[in-house]
Each structure stands twice: as C-alpha cells, then as structure tokens.
Amino acid sequence: MKSTSQTAIILALIMLLLVMAAAFVFVFQGRSQLVNQRNELATRTAELENSSSETQADLSVTLATRTALEAAVATAEADNVLLEGQLVESQQELDGLTAQLDEVSQTISALEAEKEQVLSRPPQIAVLSPANGSSFIVDTPVEVVVAASDALGITAVNININEAAWQTYDVDDLPLFTVTEIFTPTAAGEYEIQTMAVNVNGRSSSVAAVSFTVEELPVEIQSANDPNAALRAQIESSVSQIRGLEPTEPVVTTLLTRDQLRQRVESDLLEEYTAEDARNDTLVLSSFDFLERDFDMAGFIRSLYS
C-alpha cells in the first residue's frame, strides 16, 4: 500500500514535471513568437515610418507642385487673355493687310495693263532744238538736239536734213537717248530736220520733223559787223589814186567763215599737191632721218593748211 502511494506520488510528480516542462516549452515558444512579432512590428513600424516620411515628402512635393501649377494656371489664364487680345489685334491687322493686298493686287494689275500698253507703243522721238519756224543766218552754227525714248530700248536713231542722211546712231538698247549736234548751213533757204527711232523689236517711230529758215546776212549788218570795212575802203581808194583809174565796177567784199576759208585753202593750195608729191617729200625727209618712211605727209599738209 505504501509503495503504491509512493508510486502515485512519483507519478504525480512526474506528471507535474511534465506539465511544468510543457508549460515552460509553451511559454518559451510564446515568448519566441512574441519576440518575433515584436521584431516584425518594429520592422513594420520602421517601414511605416519610412513610408510616412516618403509620403510626407511626396505630399510636400505634391503641394509645391500644386502651388506651382496653380501659379502656372493663373499665368496661363493671364497669357490666354493676353493672347486672345493679341489674336483679335492680329485678326484686325490681317484684315487690314488683306485689304491692302487686294489694293496692291489691283494696283499691280493696273500697272501690268499699263506696262503692256506702254510696251505696245512705238518709240517716241522729238527734235528739241531748233524750234520749229526759227530763222538763222548763213554760216551760223545751229544746235540740233534730238531725244528718243522707248520702254523696251532704242537701237537706232537717224537724223536727215532735207531728206538727205546726216547722222546715224547705233544705240545699245537704251530706254532714253539724247544727242546734240551742230549743223552749219552754208547756203540760204528752207531746211527741214527729219528724225526717226527704232526699238529692239524693230518697230519704227513716226517721223518727227522741224523746219527752219536760213537767210543771208544783210549788207548793212555785214558792214557793221566788219571792223576792217573802213580800212579796206581806204586801201581801195589809195589803189585807185595810185593807178589813176576808178574801178569800172563796185568792189564786192565777201567775208569767209572758218569752214569756207578752209575749203578755199584746200582747193587753192592743195589742189596741185598730189599724193605722189607727198611720197617724194616723205622719202627726202626720211633719208635725213627727219621723218619715218611711213609718215603721212599728205594728211599732215592737209591738216596744217586747214
């Protein structure tokens, strides 16, 4: 009986030890789980704090971005209002420019039509001097001024006097051509200057003509203009006294112009001086090295006496 009680006690103690061991194991496992959970919660808390910090930073950035966007939206709205005003002004300017463009197009069309009209016209030519119906004295230089114009360009201008060719000009396609020449009439009478121009298309202008009269200088004016008239009269009187004879006919005094004198000298002094005489003189002078063998003696003598 006593051994049974001891056995029961031992078994009870063993059971108690087993229960305590189980409780210890259970408590240890629970502590380990609590430690793990605490570590997980600490990690989770750290993560949440980090996430909260990031979220706070993102929120700050978002708020700053929102503020910037609000400012940008306000600026954009102001710019939009300004652009709308500028658009209205631009539209008004565009309407004005369109109207101006229409006017310019009409002007260009009118100019093109006028250009075609001008290009289709024949060349224009006029005698600016002498005046039509004017009078001159024999051997008096007459200034002849002719002007021709054409939009395409002038290629030739012809000037005739009394239907005889006088001057011809080849023009390098000039739109305006003017020329001044001197004509010295040597005989009295009626003179007519006829001019005509040709453009690059070969189209001729109408003939522009001017008439003028050339008269002899009256005798009384010749005497008044001749400072040697008294001297010649005295010489003629002295010659008559020396000879003892009166002239059977009155002496007619003729005043020669420079051109007439040159013609008289050429006809009187150079008529007998032939080209052969000029060659002989050149050979003689060249033999003494005074001249070159190819010297133009005939031209030199003519120029000298002229």
mmCIF file of C-alpha atoms in Angstrom:
data_model
loop_
_atom_site.group_PDB
_atom_site.id
_atom_site.type_symbol
_atom_site.label_atom_id
_atom_site.label_comp_id
_atom_site.label_asym_id
_atom_site.label_seq_id
_atom_site.Cartn_x
_atom_site.Cartn_y
_atom_site.Cartn_z
ATOM 1 C CA MET A 1 0.000 0.000 0.000
ATOM 2 C CA LYS A 2 2.840 2.258 0.926
ATOM 3 C CA SER A 3 4.643 1.502 -2.307
ATOM 4 C CA THR A 4 1.558 2.258 -4.255
ATOM 5 C CA SER A 5 1.271 5.631 -2.594
ATOM 6 C CA GLN A 6 4.865 6.393 -3.405
ATOM 7 C CA THR A 7 4.373 5.272 -6.908
ATOM 8 C CA ALA A 8 1.363 7.534 -7.204
ATOM 9 C CA ILE A 9 3.286 10.405 -5.717
ATOM 10 C CA ILE A 10 6.147 9.764 -8.069
ATOM 11 C CA LEU A 11 3.782 9.559 -10.961
ATOM 12 C CA ALA A 12 2.121 12.768 -9.793
ATOM 13 C CA LEU A 13 5.493 14.433 -9.539
ATOM 14 C CA ILE A 14 6.422 13.121 -12.925
ATOM 15 C CA MET A 15 3.161 14.431 -14.302
ATOM 16 C CA LEU A 16 3.759 17.751 -12.607
ATOM 17 C CA LEU A 17 7.234 17.897 -14.068
ATOM 18 C CA LEU A 18 5.859 17.049 -17.475
ATOM 19 C CA VAL A 19 3.188 19.734 -17.106
ATOM 20 C CA MET A 20 5.792 22.260 -15.968
ATOM 21 C CA ALA A 21 8.061 21.243 -18.817
ATOM 22 C CA ALA A 22 5.187 21.569 -21.230
ATOM 23 C CA ALA A 23 4.267 24.918 -19.709
ATOM 24 C CA PHE A 24 7.879 26.049 -19.969
ATOM 25 C CA VAL A 25 8.057 24.938 -23.573
ATOM 26 C CA PHE A 26 4.735 26.614 -24.255
ATOM 27 C CA VAL A 27 5.836 29.824 -22.507
ATOM 28 C CA PHE A 28 9.191 29.740 -24.336
ATOM 29 C CA GLN A 29 7.511 29.223 -27.658
ATOM 30 C CA GLY A 30 5.039 32.005 -26.864
ATOM 31 C CA ARG A 31 7.881 34.303 -25.831
ATOM 32 C CA SER A 32 9.725 33.489 -29.060
ATOM 33 C CA GLN A 33 6.587 34.210 -31.032
ATOM 34 C CA LEU A 34 6.075 37.448 -29.102
ATOM 35 C CA VAL A 35 9.705 38.438 -29.738
ATOM 36 C CA ASN A 36 9.296 37.638 -33.413
ATOM 37 C CA GLN A 37 6.027 39.503 -33.553
ATOM 38 C CA ARG A 38 7.652 42.414 -31.689
ATOM 39 C CA ASN A 39 10.526 42.418 -34.200
ATOM 40 C CA GLU A 40 8.097 42.190 -37.086
ATOM 41 C CA LEU A 41 6.043 45.012 -35.577
ATOM 42 C CA ALA A 42 9.214 47.071 -35.068
ATOM 43 C CA THR A 43 10.239 46.422 -38.679
ATOM 44 C CA ARG A 44 6.740 47.178 -39.846
ATOM 45 C CA THR A 45 6.703 50.329 -37.740
ATOM 46 C CA ALA A 46 10.053 51.399 -39.214
ATOM 47 C CA GLU A 47 8.750 50.695 -42.699
ATOM 48 C CA LEU A 48 5.579 52.616 -41.958
ATOM 49 C CA GLU A 49 7.600 55.491 -40.559
ATOM 50 C CA ASN A 50 9.802 55.472 -43.660
ATOM 51 C CA SER A 51 6.723 55.241 -45.835
ATOM 52 C CA SER A 52 5.142 58.041 -43.831
ATOM 53 C CA SER A 53 8.281 60.170 -44.306
ATOM 54 C CA GLU A 54 8.284 59.437 -48.018
ATOM 55 C CA THR A 55 4.563 60.091 -48.174
ATOM 56 C CA GLN A 56 5.092 63.349 -46.311
ATOM 57 C CA ALA A 57 7.879 64.308 -48.696
ATOM 58 C CA ASP A 58 5.731 63.331 -51.676
ATOM 59 C CA LEU A 59 2.887 65.311 -50.146
ATOM 60 C CA SER A 60 5.173 68.334 -49.761
ATOM 61 C CA VAL A 61 6.347 67.931 -53.349
ATOM 62 C CA THR A 62 2.752 67.488 -54.434
ATOM 63 C CA LEU A 63 1.705 70.596 -52.538
ATOM 64 C CA ALA A 64 4.621 72.548 -54.047
ATOM 65 C CA THR A 65 3.730 71.204 -57.483
ATOM 66 C CA ARG A 66 0.108 72.100 -56.891
ATOM 67 C CA THR A 67 1.113 75.619 -55.893
ATOM 68 C CA ALA A 68 3.352 75.889 -58.947
ATOM 69 C CA LEU A 69 0.581 74.502 -61.137
ATOM 70 C CA GLU A 70 -1.896 76.941 -59.685
ATOM 71 C CA ALA A 71 0.556 79.780 -60.392
ATOM 72 C CA ALA A 72 1.184 78.360 -63.881
ATOM 73 C CA VAL A 73 -2.562 78.051 -64.467
ATOM 74 C CA ALA A 74 -3.040 81.653 -63.335
ATOM 75 C CA THR A 75 -0.193 82.746 -65.606
ATOM 76 C CA ALA A 76 -1.594 80.648 -68.433
ATOM 77 C CA GLU A 77 -5.026 82.186 -67.942
ATOM 78 C CA ALA A 78 -3.482 85.653 -67.986
ATOM 79 C CA ASP A 79 -1.448 84.710 -71.059
ATOM 80 C CA ASN A 80 -4.583 83.269 -72.614
ATOM 81 C CA VAL A 81 -6.417 86.530 -72.066
ATOM 82 C CA LEU A 82 -3.420 88.404 -73.483
ATOM 83 C CA LEU A 83 -3.197 86.030 -76.426
ATOM 84 C CA GLU A 84 -6.893 86.424 -77.086
ATOM 85 C CA GLY A 85 -6.377 90.186 -77.201
ATOM 86 C CA GLN A 86 -3.366 89.753 -79.455
ATOM 87 C CA LEU A 87 -5.352 87.344 -81.603
ATOM 88 C CA VAL A 88 -8.066 89.954 -82.019
ATOM 89 C CA GLU A 89 -5.437 92.569 -82.902
ATOM 90 C CA SER A 90 -3.720 90.129 -85.277
ATOM 91 C CA GLN A 91 -7.016 89.374 -86.931
ATOM 92 C CA GLN A 92 -7.647 93.080 -87.354
ATOM 93 C CA GLU A 93 -4.144 93.527 -88.777
ATOM 94 C CA LEU A 94 -4.725 90.524 -91.025
ATOM 95 C CA ASP A 95 -7.957 92.058 -92.271
ATOM 96 C CA GLY A 96 -6.104 95.334 -92.892
ATOM 97 C CA LEU A 97 -3.262 93.540 -94.671
ATOM 98 C CA THR A 98 -5.771 91.580 -96.731
ATOM 99 C CA ALA A 99 -7.415 94.819 -97.780
ATOM 100 C CA GLN A 100 -4.000 96.299 -98.593
ATOM 101 C CA LEU A 101 -3.089 93.139 -100.518
ATOM 102 C CA ASP A 102 -6.262 93.484 -102.540
ATOM 103 C CA GLU A 103 -5.379 97.112 -103.276
ATOM 104 C CA VAL A 104 -1.817 96.119 -104.193
ATOM 105 C CA SER A 105 -3.118 93.330 -106.429
ATOM 106 C CA GLN A 106 -5.419 95.784 -108.159
ATOM 107 C CA THR A 107 -2.544 98.261 -108.491
ATOM 108 C CA ILE A 108 -0.273 95.526 -109.895
ATOM 109 C CA SER A 109 -2.967 94.527 -112.359
ATOM 110 C CA ALA A 110 -3.386 98.145 -113.413
ATOM 111 C CA LEU A 111 0.397 98.535 -113.722
ATOM 112 C CA GLU A 112 0.640 95.328 -115.748
ATOM 113 C CA ALA A 113 -2.058 96.602 -118.065
ATOM 114 C CA GLU A 114 -0.319 99.971 -118.291
ATOM 115 C CA LYS A 115 3.007 98.197 -118.871
ATOM 116 C CA GLU A 116 1.530 96.181 -121.719
ATOM 117 C CA GLN A 117 0.079 99.365 -123.134
ATOM 118 C CA VAL A 118 3.415 101.162 -122.843
ATOM 119 C CA LEU A 119 5.347 98.237 -124.345
ATOM 120 C CA SER A 120 2.962 98.129 -127.264
ATOM 121 C CA ARG A 121 3.604 101.770 -128.115
ATOM 122 C CA PRO A 122 6.082 102.677 -130.870
ATOM 123 C CA PRO A 123 9.250 104.579 -129.959
ATOM 124 C CA GLN A 124 8.871 108.279 -129.238
ATOM 125 C CA ILE A 125 11.241 110.847 -130.749
ATOM 126 C CA ALA A 126 11.298 114.624 -130.781
ATOM 127 C CA VAL A 127 13.521 117.438 -132.047
ATOM 128 C CA LEU A 128 14.091 119.691 -129.034
ATOM 129 C CA SER A 129 16.226 122.213 -130.902
ATOM 130 C CA PRO A 130 15.994 124.220 -133.123
ATOM 131 C CA ALA A 131 12.473 125.485 -132.609
ATOM 132 C CA ASN A 132 10.089 124.930 -135.466
ATOM 133 C CA GLY A 133 9.885 128.002 -137.715
ATOM 134 C CA SER A 134 13.049 129.630 -136.332
ATOM 135 C CA SER A 135 15.440 131.658 -138.513
ATOM 136 C CA PHE A 136 19.235 131.651 -138.747
ATOM 137 C CA ILE A 137 21.965 133.425 -140.695
ATOM 138 C CA VAL A 138 24.164 131.617 -143.200
ATOM 139 C CA ASP A 139 27.263 130.042 -141.619
ATOM 140 C CA THR A 140 25.746 130.382 -138.161
ATOM 141 C CA PRO A 141 26.026 127.117 -136.172
ATOM 142 C CA VAL A 142 22.627 125.600 -135.443
ATOM 143 C CA GLU A 143 22.391 123.366 -132.376
ATOM 144 C CA VAL A 144 20.375 120.224 -133.128
ATOM 145 C CA VAL A 145 19.089 118.362 -130.050
ATOM 146 C CA VAL A 146 17.166 115.116 -130.521
ATOM 147 C CA ALA A 147 15.666 112.895 -127.794
ATOM 148 C CA ALA A 148 14.233 109.390 -128.257
ATOM 149 C CA SER A 149 12.646 107.049 -125.714
ATOM 150 C CA ASP A 150 11.170 103.565 -125.617
ATOM 151 C CA ALA A 151 10.354 101.226 -122.724
ATOM 152 C CA LEU A 152 11.982 98.259 -124.480
ATOM 153 C CA GLY A 153 15.078 100.180 -125.540
ATOM 154 C CA ILE A 154 16.285 102.211 -128.518
ATOM 155 C CA THR A 155 18.627 100.537 -131.001
ATOM 156 C CA ALA A 156 18.996 103.178 -133.740
ATOM 157 C CA VAL A 157 18.331 106.873 -134.342
ATOM 158 C CA ASN A 158 18.501 108.509 -137.777
ATOM 159 C CA ILE A 159 18.653 112.249 -138.488
ATOM 160 C CA ASN A 160 18.091 113.572 -142.007
ATOM 161 C CA ILE A 161 18.258 117.151 -143.269
ATOM 162 C CA ASN A 162 16.112 117.901 -146.310
ATOM 163 C CA GLU A 163 15.605 114.126 -146.754
ATOM 164 C CA ALA A 164 19.371 113.536 -147.010
ATOM 165 C CA ALA A 165 21.067 111.336 -144.409
ATOM 166 C CA TRP A 166 23.018 113.475 -141.951
ATOM 167 C CA GLN A 167 23.655 111.464 -138.749
ATOM 168 C CA THR A 168 23.020 107.818 -137.792
ATOM 169 C CA TYR A 169 23.482 106.419 -134.273
ATOM 170 C CA ASP A 170 23.637 102.814 -133.095
ATOM 171 C CA VAL A 171 22.239 102.742 -129.553
ATOM 172 C CA ASP A 172 22.805 99.935 -127.028
ATOM 173 C CA ASP A 173 19.149 99.290 -126.112
ATOM 174 C CA LEU A 174 18.870 102.456 -124.029
ATOM 175 C CA PRO A 175 15.380 103.437 -122.812
ATOM 176 C CA LEU A 176 16.298 107.109 -123.268
ATOM 177 C CA PHE A 177 18.734 108.511 -125.811
ATOM 178 C CA THR A 178 19.616 112.164 -126.372
ATOM 179 C CA VAL A 179 22.128 113.645 -128.755
ATOM 180 C CA THR A 180 23.362 117.158 -129.509
ATOM 181 C CA GLU A 181 24.970 118.024 -132.828
ATOM 182 C CA ILE A 182 25.990 121.243 -134.584
ATOM 183 C CA PHE A 183 24.790 121.918 -138.135
ATOM 184 C CA THR A 184 26.270 124.888 -140.006
ATOM 185 C CA PRO A 185 24.204 125.837 -143.067
ATOM 186 C CA THR A 186 26.353 127.247 -145.863
ATOM 187 C CA ALA A 187 23.500 128.376 -148.103
ATOM 188 C CA ALA A 188 20.302 130.290 -147.585
ATOM 189 C CA GLY A 189 16.996 128.503 -147.909
ATOM 190 C CA GLU A 190 14.452 126.349 -146.146
ATOM 191 C CA TYR A 191 15.743 123.426 -144.109
ATOM 192 C CA GLU A 192 13.847 120.555 -142.537
ATOM 193 C CA ILE A 193 15.237 118.117 -139.975
ATOM 194 C CA GLN A 194 13.609 114.677 -140.005
ATOM 195 C CA THR A 195 14.284 112.162 -137.223
ATOM 196 C CA MET A 196 13.225 108.569 -136.639
ATOM 197 C CA ALA A 197 13.998 105.949 -133.939
ATOM 198 C CA VAL A 198 13.890 102.131 -133.940
ATOM 199 C CA ASN A 199 13.405 99.944 -130.821
ATOM 200 C CA VAL A 200 14.703 96.452 -130.019
ATOM 201 C CA ASN A 201 11.697 94.838 -131.713
ATOM 202 C CA GLY A 202 12.494 96.642 -134.949
ATOM 203 C CA ARG A 203 9.470 98.895 -134.612
ATOM 204 C CA SER A 204 9.981 102.394 -136.005
ATOM 205 C CA SER A 205 8.663 105.627 -134.609
ATOM 206 C CA SER A 206 6.776 108.200 -136.567
ATOM 207 C CA VAL A 207 8.950 110.852 -138.228
ATOM 208 C CA ALA A 208 9.478 113.971 -136.128
ATOM 209 C CA ALA A 209 10.248 117.000 -138.288
ATOM 210 C CA VAL A 210 11.265 120.595 -137.591
ATOM 211 C CA SER A 211 11.660 123.330 -140.208
ATOM 212 C CA PHE A 212 13.802 126.453 -140.030
ATOM 213 C CA THR A 213 14.912 129.200 -142.405
ATOM 214 C CA VAL A 214 18.468 130.263 -143.244
ATOM 215 C CA GLU A 215 18.945 133.789 -144.589
ATOM 216 C CA GLU A 216 21.859 135.825 -145.906
ATOM 217 C CA LEU A 217 23.285 138.425 -143.557
ATOM 218 C CA PRO A 218 22.121 141.916 -144.732
ATOM 219 C CA VAL A 219 24.862 144.116 -146.242
ATOM 220 C CA GLU A 220 24.424 146.860 -143.670
ATOM 221 C CA ILE A 221 24.808 144.340 -140.876
ATOM 222 C CA GLN A 222 27.864 142.860 -142.579
ATOM 223 C CA SER A 223 29.466 146.307 -142.652
ATOM 224 C CA ALA A 224 28.508 146.941 -139.064
ATOM 225 C CA ASN A 225 29.960 143.607 -138.019
ATOM 226 C CA ASP A 226 33.120 144.039 -140.086
ATOM 227 C CA PRO A 227 35.695 146.080 -138.138
ATOM 228 C CA ASN A 228 38.014 146.171 -141.206
ATOM 229 C CA ALA A 229 35.499 147.738 -143.599
ATOM 230 C CA ALA A 230 36.917 151.257 -143.190
ATOM 231 C CA LEU A 231 40.488 150.027 -143.681
ATOM 232 C CA ARG A 232 39.561 148.168 -146.853
ATOM 233 C CA ALA A 233 37.750 151.243 -148.209
ATOM 234 C CA GLN A 234 40.859 153.360 -147.573
ATOM 235 C CA ILE A 235 43.075 150.775 -149.302
ATOM 236 C CA GLU A 236 40.738 150.640 -152.300
ATOM 237 C CA SER A 237 40.761 154.439 -152.531
ATOM 238 C CA SER A 238 44.572 154.541 -152.295
ATOM 239 C CA VAL A 239 44.919 151.890 -155.011
ATOM 240 C CA SER A 240 42.596 153.898 -157.299
ATOM 241 C CA GLN A 241 44.622 157.088 -156.715
ATOM 242 C CA ILE A 242 47.940 155.308 -157.376
ATOM 243 C CA ARG A 243 46.625 153.716 -160.569
ATOM 244 C CA GLY A 244 44.799 156.868 -161.577
ATOM 245 C CA LEU A 245 41.823 154.766 -162.555
ATOM 246 C CA GLU A 246 38.473 154.324 -160.962
ATOM 247 C CA PRO A 247 37.106 150.765 -160.724
ATOM 248 C CA THR A 248 34.737 150.010 -163.537
ATOM 249 C CA GLU A 249 32.522 148.033 -161.144
ATOM 250 C CA PRO A 250 31.945 148.431 -157.437
ATOM 251 C CA VAL A 251 34.077 146.184 -155.252
ATOM 252 C CA VAL A 252 32.032 143.421 -153.600
ATOM 253 C CA THR A 253 33.520 142.316 -150.290
ATOM 254 C CA THR A 254 32.958 138.686 -149.285
ATOM 255 C CA LEU A 255 33.552 137.610 -145.685
ATOM 256 C CA LEU A 256 34.536 133.979 -145.399
ATOM 257 C CA THR A 257 33.784 131.799 -142.396
ATOM 258 C CA ARG A 258 36.399 129.451 -140.988
ATOM 259 C CA ASP A 259 34.908 126.479 -142.871
ATOM 260 C CA GLN A 260 34.764 128.454 -146.115
ATOM 261 C CA LEU A 261 38.347 129.629 -145.661
ATOM 262 C CA ARG A 262 39.471 126.048 -145.012
ATOM 263 C CA GLN A 263 37.698 124.925 -148.185
ATOM 264 C CA ARG A 264 39.267 127.795 -150.148
ATOM 265 C CA VAL A 265 42.749 126.941 -148.871
ATOM 266 C CA GLU A 266 42.282 123.271 -149.649
ATOM 267 C CA SER A 267 41.020 123.999 -153.133
ATOM 268 C CA ASP A 268 43.655 126.638 -153.952
ATOM 269 C CA LEU A 269 46.823 125.475 -152.192
ATOM 270 C CA LEU A 270 46.358 121.738 -152.002
ATOM 271 C CA GLU A 271 44.874 121.164 -155.419
ATOM 272 C CA GLU A 272 48.304 120.920 -157.029
ATOM 273 C CA TYR A 273 49.911 118.966 -154.151
ATOM 274 C CA THR A 274 49.351 115.336 -155.165
ATOM 275 C CA ALA A 275 49.867 112.134 -153.230
ATOM 276 C CA GLU A 276 52.969 111.486 -155.353
ATOM 277 C CA ASP A 277 54.446 114.815 -154.226
ATOM 278 C CA ALA A 278 53.739 113.849 -150.613
ATOM 279 C CA ARG A 279 55.519 110.499 -151.055
ATOM 280 C CA ASN A 280 58.551 112.155 -152.615
ATOM 281 C CA ASP A 281 58.787 114.693 -149.794
ATOM 282 C CA THR A 282 58.486 111.904 -147.235
ATOM 283 C CA LEU A 283 61.320 109.935 -148.886
ATOM 284 C CA VAL A 284 63.572 113.001 -148.983
ATOM 285 C CA LEU A 285 62.974 113.941 -145.337
ATOM 286 C CA SER A 286 63.230 110.341 -144.153
ATOM 287 C CA SER A 287 66.620 109.979 -145.845
ATOM 288 C CA PHE A 288 67.891 112.637 -143.413
ATOM 289 C CA ASP A 289 66.094 110.905 -140.525
ATOM 290 C CA PHE A 290 63.709 113.817 -140.109
ATOM 291 C CA LEU A 291 60.667 111.599 -140.615
ATOM 292 C CA GLU A 292 59.694 107.960 -140.635
ATOM 293 C CA ARG A 293 59.320 106.368 -144.050
ATOM 294 C CA ASP A 294 55.635 105.626 -143.374
ATOM 295 C CA PHE A 295 54.827 109.215 -142.290
ATOM 296 C CA ASP A 296 51.507 110.517 -143.739
ATOM 297 C CA MET A 297 52.778 113.695 -145.364
ATOM 298 C CA ALA A 298 49.609 114.294 -147.378
ATOM 299 C CA GLY A 299 47.447 114.159 -144.268
ATOM 300 C CA PHE A 300 49.907 116.362 -142.384
ATOM 301 C CA ILE A 301 49.942 119.055 -145.100
ATOM 302 C CA ARG A 302 46.150 118.994 -145.392
ATOM 303 C CA SER A 303 45.796 119.290 -141.608
ATOM 304 C CA LEU A 304 48.396 122.083 -141.498
ATOM 305 C CA TYR A 305 46.728 124.212 -144.156
ATOM 306 C CA SER A 306 43.278 123.505 -142.775
#
